[in-house]
């Protein structure tokens, strides 16, 4: 689904999806020290260049960067909504499927990060493997039609829905075209199995653009 999206959105979307994995590793490293009865917390201010502290600092920077990427996605969404009348407004029928792939993503990506590697014992090697896996995953999804789940974005307030384009009141529209659209998570019950208006969200130069964002009633009135 990334191929038709703008490069800045594509990159921010993926980086923001990693926020939970970075957060879990940070929490894991902190909790492991709390469980270590022999650990003296005065050690936190000495030996700054130990492998564990360097990796912890890198993870913290990555977490903040992914949080910034999540905020940037929200800005891009709002900018597209405000430019809806310029970009075009389409009518779609949203089906019952939303946030597909979350379970597989959690079980195949998030869980192994914690269970397969010991970041406290082998901090540098674990971080290197983690970044390599994330890079390979990014290259796969950039060149795939699969929906890449973003748990962080769903928690932040936006979920991914699938909609089928309908004809408008003037008979215009590419009837039957499938769109992947972002809509508010707290409106899931009102969005699924309903007619919605959306505006394109992807790169306008891409002929097969299929990314969009749902316009709420207040957006349609502006």
mmCIF file of C-alpha atoms in Angstrom:
data_model
loop_
_atom_site.group_PDB
_atom_site.id
_atom_site.type_symbol
_atom_site.label_atom_id
_atom_site.label_comp_id
_atom_site.label_asym_id
_atom_site.label_seq_id
_atom_site.Cartn_x
_atom_site.Cartn_y
_atom_site.Cartn_z
ATOM 1 C CA UNK A 1 0.000 0.000 0.000
ATOM 2 C CA UNK A 2 2.987 2.336 0.308
ATOM 3 C CA UNK A 3 3.735 2.573 -3.399
ATOM 4 C CA UNK A 4 1.029 5.144 -4.157
ATOM 5 C CA UNK A 5 1.678 7.293 -1.090
ATOM 6 C CA UNK A 6 3.898 10.352 -0.864
ATOM 7 C CA UNK A 7 7.481 9.648 0.170
ATOM 8 C CA UNK A 8 7.312 11.774 3.311
ATOM 9 C CA UNK A 9 4.124 10.030 4.423
ATOM 10 C CA UNK A 10 5.523 6.607 3.518
ATOM 11 C CA UNK A 11 8.632 7.131 5.618
ATOM 12 C CA UNK A 12 6.814 8.736 8.560
ATOM 13 C CA UNK A 13 4.166 6.013 8.551
ATOM 14 C CA UNK A 14 6.727 3.243 8.835
ATOM 15 C CA UNK A 15 8.925 4.951 11.434
ATOM 16 C CA UNK A 16 5.898 5.756 13.589
ATOM 17 C CA UNK A 17 4.820 2.103 13.474
ATOM 18 C CA UNK A 18 8.073 1.184 15.251
ATOM 19 C CA UNK A 19 7.355 3.386 18.269
ATOM 20 C CA UNK A 20 5.854 0.535 20.287
ATOM 21 C CA UNK A 21 8.819 -1.775 19.666
ATOM 22 C CA UNK A 22 11.261 0.924 20.790
ATOM 23 C CA UNK A 23 9.089 1.706 23.796
ATOM 24 C CA UNK A 24 8.906 -1.954 24.833
ATOM 25 C CA UNK A 25 12.671 -2.333 24.651
ATOM 26 C CA UNK A 26 13.191 0.819 26.724
ATOM 27 C CA UNK A 27 10.751 -0.436 29.365
ATOM 28 C CA UNK A 28 12.377 -3.876 29.302
ATOM 29 C CA UNK A 29 15.845 -2.417 29.907
ATOM 30 C CA UNK A 30 14.553 -0.318 32.809
ATOM 31 C CA UNK A 31 12.621 -3.169 34.422
ATOM 32 C CA UNK A 32 15.572 -5.532 34.104
ATOM 33 C CA UNK A 33 17.611 -3.106 36.194
ATOM 34 C CA UNK A 34 14.846 -2.834 38.790
ATOM 35 C CA UNK A 35 14.882 -6.624 39.141
ATOM 36 C CA UNK A 36 18.636 -6.649 39.608
ATOM 37 C CA UNK A 37 18.929 -6.392 43.409
ATOM 38 C CA UNK A 38 22.674 -5.835 43.105
ATOM 39 C CA UNK A 39 22.284 -2.848 40.806
ATOM 40 C CA UNK A 40 23.202 0.489 42.332
ATOM 41 C CA UNK A 41 21.322 3.337 40.666
ATOM 42 C CA UNK A 42 24.273 5.613 41.296
ATOM 43 C CA UNK A 43 25.816 3.677 38.415
ATOM 44 C CA UNK A 44 23.481 5.606 36.116
ATOM 45 C CA UNK A 45 25.741 8.656 36.289
ATOM 46 C CA UNK A 46 29.036 6.825 35.731
ATOM 47 C CA UNK A 47 30.477 4.956 32.783
ATOM 48 C CA UNK A 48 28.334 6.771 30.207
ATOM 49 C CA UNK A 49 29.946 4.865 27.348
ATOM 50 C CA UNK A 50 28.958 1.373 28.419
ATOM 51 C CA UNK A 51 27.247 -0.626 25.614
ATOM 52 C CA UNK A 52 23.949 -0.802 27.484
ATOM 53 C CA UNK A 53 23.784 2.940 28.090
ATOM 54 C CA UNK A 54 24.724 3.754 24.491
ATOM 55 C CA UNK A 55 22.024 1.410 23.172
ATOM 56 C CA UNK A 56 19.509 2.791 25.666
ATOM 57 C CA UNK A 57 20.284 6.314 24.458
ATOM 58 C CA UNK A 58 19.901 5.273 20.811
ATOM 59 C CA UNK A 59 16.562 3.590 21.550
ATOM 60 C CA UNK A 60 15.350 6.697 23.350
ATOM 61 C CA UNK A 61 16.295 8.870 20.346
ATOM 62 C CA UNK A 62 14.555 6.433 17.981
ATOM 63 C CA UNK A 63 11.457 6.452 20.179
ATOM 64 C CA UNK A 64 11.305 10.255 20.138
ATOM 65 C CA UNK A 65 11.865 10.279 16.373
ATOM 66 C CA UNK A 66 9.030 7.804 15.851
ATOM 67 C CA UNK A 67 6.814 9.976 18.061
ATOM 68 C CA UNK A 68 7.709 12.982 15.917
ATOM 69 C CA UNK A 69 6.850 10.926 12.795
ATOM 70 C CA UNK A 70 3.459 10.092 14.301
ATOM 71 C CA UNK A 71 2.786 13.776 14.855
ATOM 72 C CA UNK A 72 3.862 14.507 11.280
ATOM 73 C CA UNK A 73 1.347 11.976 9.953
ATOM 74 C CA UNK A 74 -1.392 13.785 11.855
ATOM 75 C CA UNK A 75 -0.287 17.061 10.261
ATOM 76 C CA UNK A 76 -0.319 15.511 6.773
ATOM 77 C CA UNK A 77 -3.821 14.136 7.382
ATOM 78 C CA UNK A 78 -5.145 17.520 8.481
ATOM 79 C CA UNK A 79 -3.462 19.265 5.519
ATOM 80 C CA UNK A 80 -5.140 16.840 3.097
ATOM 81 C CA UNK A 81 -8.521 17.353 4.723
ATOM 82 C CA UNK A 82 -8.178 21.108 4.435
ATOM 83 C CA UNK A 83 -7.269 20.745 0.745
ATOM 84 C CA UNK A 84 -10.106 18.313 -0.001
ATOM 85 C CA UNK A 85 -11.904 20.573 -2.474
ATOM 86 C CA UNK A 86 -8.667 21.008 -4.409
ATOM 87 C CA UNK A 87 -7.626 17.348 -4.315
ATOM 88 C CA UNK A 88 -11.132 16.063 -5.042
ATOM 89 C CA UNK A 89 -13.858 14.403 -3.002
ATOM 90 C CA UNK A 90 -14.966 10.835 -3.731
ATOM 91 C CA UNK A 91 -17.794 8.686 -2.447
ATOM 92 C CA UNK A 92 -16.916 5.241 -1.110
ATOM 93 C CA UNK A 93 -18.667 2.322 0.541
ATOM 94 C CA UNK A 94 -16.589 1.170 3.532
ATOM 95 C CA UNK A 95 -16.658 -2.563 4.197
ATOM 96 C CA UNK A 96 -16.420 -4.331 7.547
ATOM 97 C CA UNK A 97 -12.656 -4.824 7.481
ATOM 98 C CA UNK A 98 -10.340 -2.450 9.311
ATOM 99 C CA UNK A 99 -6.838 -2.510 10.844
ATOM 100 C CA UNK A 100 -6.034 -5.780 9.116
ATOM 101 C CA UNK A 101 -2.817 -7.551 10.041
ATOM 102 C CA UNK A 102 -2.572 -6.283 13.625
ATOM 103 C CA UNK A 103 -2.476 -9.735 15.220
ATOM 104 C CA UNK A 104 0.125 -11.077 12.780
ATOM 105 C CA UNK A 105 2.226 -7.935 13.245
ATOM 106 C CA UNK A 106 2.174 -8.231 17.037
ATOM 107 C CA UNK A 107 2.949 -11.955 17.052
ATOM 108 C CA UNK A 108 5.602 -11.916 14.318
ATOM 109 C CA UNK A 109 7.324 -8.587 15.009
ATOM 110 C CA UNK A 110 6.699 -7.184 18.490
ATOM 111 C CA UNK A 111 6.732 -10.396 20.548
ATOM 112 C CA UNK A 112 9.975 -11.817 19.063
ATOM 113 C CA UNK A 113 11.758 -8.521 19.751
ATOM 114 C CA UNK A 114 11.340 -9.107 23.486
ATOM 115 C CA UNK A 115 11.429 -12.918 23.620
ATOM 116 C CA UNK A 116 14.158 -13.810 21.095
ATOM 117 C CA UNK A 117 16.980 -11.471 22.088
ATOM 118 C CA UNK A 118 18.549 -10.420 25.371
ATOM 119 C CA UNK A 119 19.158 -6.719 24.927
ATOM 120 C CA UNK A 120 20.549 -6.345 28.437
ATOM 121 C CA UNK A 121 23.181 -9.058 27.910
ATOM 122 C CA UNK A 122 23.996 -8.355 24.266
ATOM 123 C CA UNK A 123 22.845 -4.776 23.748
ATOM 124 C CA UNK A 124 24.809 -3.856 20.616
ATOM 125 C CA UNK A 125 24.219 -7.090 18.697
ATOM 126 C CA UNK A 126 20.503 -7.028 19.562
ATOM 127 C CA UNK A 127 20.153 -3.440 18.345
ATOM 128 C CA UNK A 128 21.971 -4.232 15.082
ATOM 129 C CA UNK A 129 19.725 -7.238 14.388
ATOM 130 C CA UNK A 130 16.648 -5.194 15.273
ATOM 131 C CA UNK A 131 17.563 -2.403 12.827
ATOM 132 C CA UNK A 132 18.394 -4.911 10.078
ATOM 133 C CA UNK A 133 15.037 -6.660 10.511
ATOM 134 C CA UNK A 134 13.223 -3.331 10.415
ATOM 135 C CA UNK A 135 15.059 -2.273 7.262
ATOM 136 C CA UNK A 136 14.208 -5.532 5.486
ATOM 137 C CA UNK A 137 10.587 -5.203 6.609
ATOM 138 C CA UNK A 138 10.446 -1.660 5.259
ATOM 139 C CA UNK A 139 11.811 -2.703 1.846
ATOM 140 C CA UNK A 140 9.286 -5.533 1.681
ATOM 141 C CA UNK A 141 6.239 -3.420 2.425
ATOM 142 C CA UNK A 142 7.342 -0.571 0.161
ATOM 143 C CA UNK A 143 7.218 -3.082 -2.697
ATOM 144 C CA UNK A 144 4.112 -4.913 -1.547
ATOM 145 C CA UNK A 145 0.379 -4.414 -1.921
ATOM 146 C CA UNK A 146 -0.177 -5.706 1.629
ATOM 147 C CA UNK A 147 -1.542 -3.364 4.264
ATOM 148 C CA UNK A 148 1.176 -2.541 6.765
ATOM 149 C CA UNK A 149 -0.391 -2.355 10.241
ATOM 150 C CA UNK A 150 0.418 0.636 12.403
ATOM 151 C CA UNK A 151 -0.623 -0.042 15.982
ATOM 152 C CA UNK A 152 0.841 3.279 17.133
ATOM 153 C CA UNK A 153 -1.320 5.221 14.675
ATOM 154 C CA UNK A 154 -4.454 3.340 15.743
ATOM 155 C CA UNK A 155 -3.759 4.185 19.383
ATOM 156 C CA UNK A 156 -3.017 7.781 18.367
ATOM 157 C CA UNK A 157 -6.455 8.020 16.773
ATOM 158 C CA UNK A 158 -6.483 6.827 13.139
ATOM 159 C CA UNK A 159 -7.312 3.389 11.754
ATOM 160 C CA UNK A 160 -7.101 1.929 8.241
ATOM 161 C CA UNK A 161 -10.327 1.023 6.443
ATOM 162 C CA UNK A 162 -11.056 -0.459 3.024
ATOM 163 C CA UNK A 163 -13.568 1.320 0.805
ATOM 164 C CA UNK A 164 -15.025 0.731 -2.652
ATOM 165 C CA UNK A 165 -15.530 3.818 -4.810
ATOM 166 C CA UNK A 166 -19.110 4.628 -5.810
ATOM 167 C CA UNK A 167 -20.631 6.892 -8.421
ATOM 168 C CA UNK A 168 -21.514 10.358 -7.184
ATOM 169 C CA UNK A 169 -24.870 12.098 -7.744
ATOM 170 C CA UNK A 170 -23.706 13.127 -11.222
ATOM 171 C CA UNK A 171 -22.681 9.605 -12.203
ATOM 172 C CA UNK A 172 -18.973 10.354 -11.921
ATOM 173 C CA UNK A 173 -16.426 8.088 -10.268
ATOM 174 C CA UNK A 174 -14.336 4.991 -10.892
ATOM 175 C CA UNK A 175 -16.957 2.535 -9.664
ATOM 176 C CA UNK A 176 -15.507 -0.527 -7.935
ATOM 177 C CA UNK A 177 -12.031 0.887 -7.287
ATOM 178 C CA UNK A 178 -10.566 -0.171 -3.931
ATOM 179 C CA UNK A 179 -9.269 2.546 -1.604
ATOM 180 C CA UNK A 180 -7.309 2.262 1.630
ATOM 181 C CA UNK A 181 -8.530 5.129 3.771
ATOM 182 C CA UNK A 182 -7.619 6.540 7.152
ATOM 183 C CA UNK A 183 -10.451 7.299 9.546
ATOM 184 C CA UNK A 184 -10.800 8.080 13.226
ATOM 185 C CA UNK A 185 -10.446 5.061 15.508
ATOM 186 C CA UNK A 186 -13.175 6.290 17.862
ATOM 187 C CA UNK A 187 -15.601 6.384 14.914
ATOM 188 C CA UNK A 188 -15.097 2.758 13.807
ATOM 189 C CA UNK A 189 -18.676 1.721 14.515
ATOM 190 C CA UNK A 190 -20.020 4.633 12.469
ATOM 191 C CA UNK A 191 -17.576 4.170 9.591
ATOM 192 C CA UNK A 192 -17.770 0.457 8.776
ATOM 193 C CA UNK A 193 -20.518 -0.650 6.400
ATOM 194 C CA UNK A 194 -21.425 2.947 5.587
ATOM 195 C CA UNK A 195 -21.133 5.454 2.761
ATOM 196 C CA UNK A 196 -18.383 7.980 3.346
ATOM 197 C CA UNK A 197 -16.720 10.851 1.539
ATOM 198 C CA UNK A 198 -12.936 10.813 1.186
ATOM 199 C CA UNK A 199 -10.140 12.790 -0.414
ATOM 200 C CA UNK A 200 -7.028 11.303 -2.072
ATOM 201 C CA UNK A 201 -4.045 11.056 0.174
ATOM 202 C CA UNK A 202 -1.306 9.653 -2.020
ATOM 203 C CA UNK A 203 1.103 11.058 -4.579
ATOM 204 C CA UNK A 204 -0.968 12.858 -7.279
ATOM 205 C CA UNK A 205 1.587 11.858 -9.931
ATOM 206 C CA UNK A 206 1.017 8.154 -9.259
ATOM 207 C CA UNK A 207 -1.599 6.910 -11.713
ATOM 208 C CA UNK A 208 -2.879 4.126 -9.464
ATOM 209 C CA UNK A 209 -3.250 6.193 -6.319
ATOM 210 C CA UNK A 210 -5.397 4.296 -3.808
ATOM 211 C CA UNK A 211 -4.703 6.047 -0.494
ATOM 212 C CA UNK A 212 -7.215 8.427 1.043
ATOM 213 C CA UNK A 213 -8.560 9.955 4.211
ATOM 214 C CA UNK A 214 -12.196 9.948 5.305
ATOM 215 C CA UNK A 215 -13.872 13.339 5.607
ATOM 216 C CA UNK A 216 -16.109 13.747 8.624
ATOM 217 C CA UNK A 217 -19.265 15.850 8.326
ATOM 218 C CA UNK A 218 -17.501 18.889 9.749
ATOM 219 C CA UNK A 219 -14.762 18.503 7.131
ATOM 220 C CA UNK A 220 -17.320 18.357 4.314
ATOM 221 C CA UNK A 221 -18.888 21.603 5.452
ATOM 222 C CA UNK A 222 -15.600 23.540 5.306
#
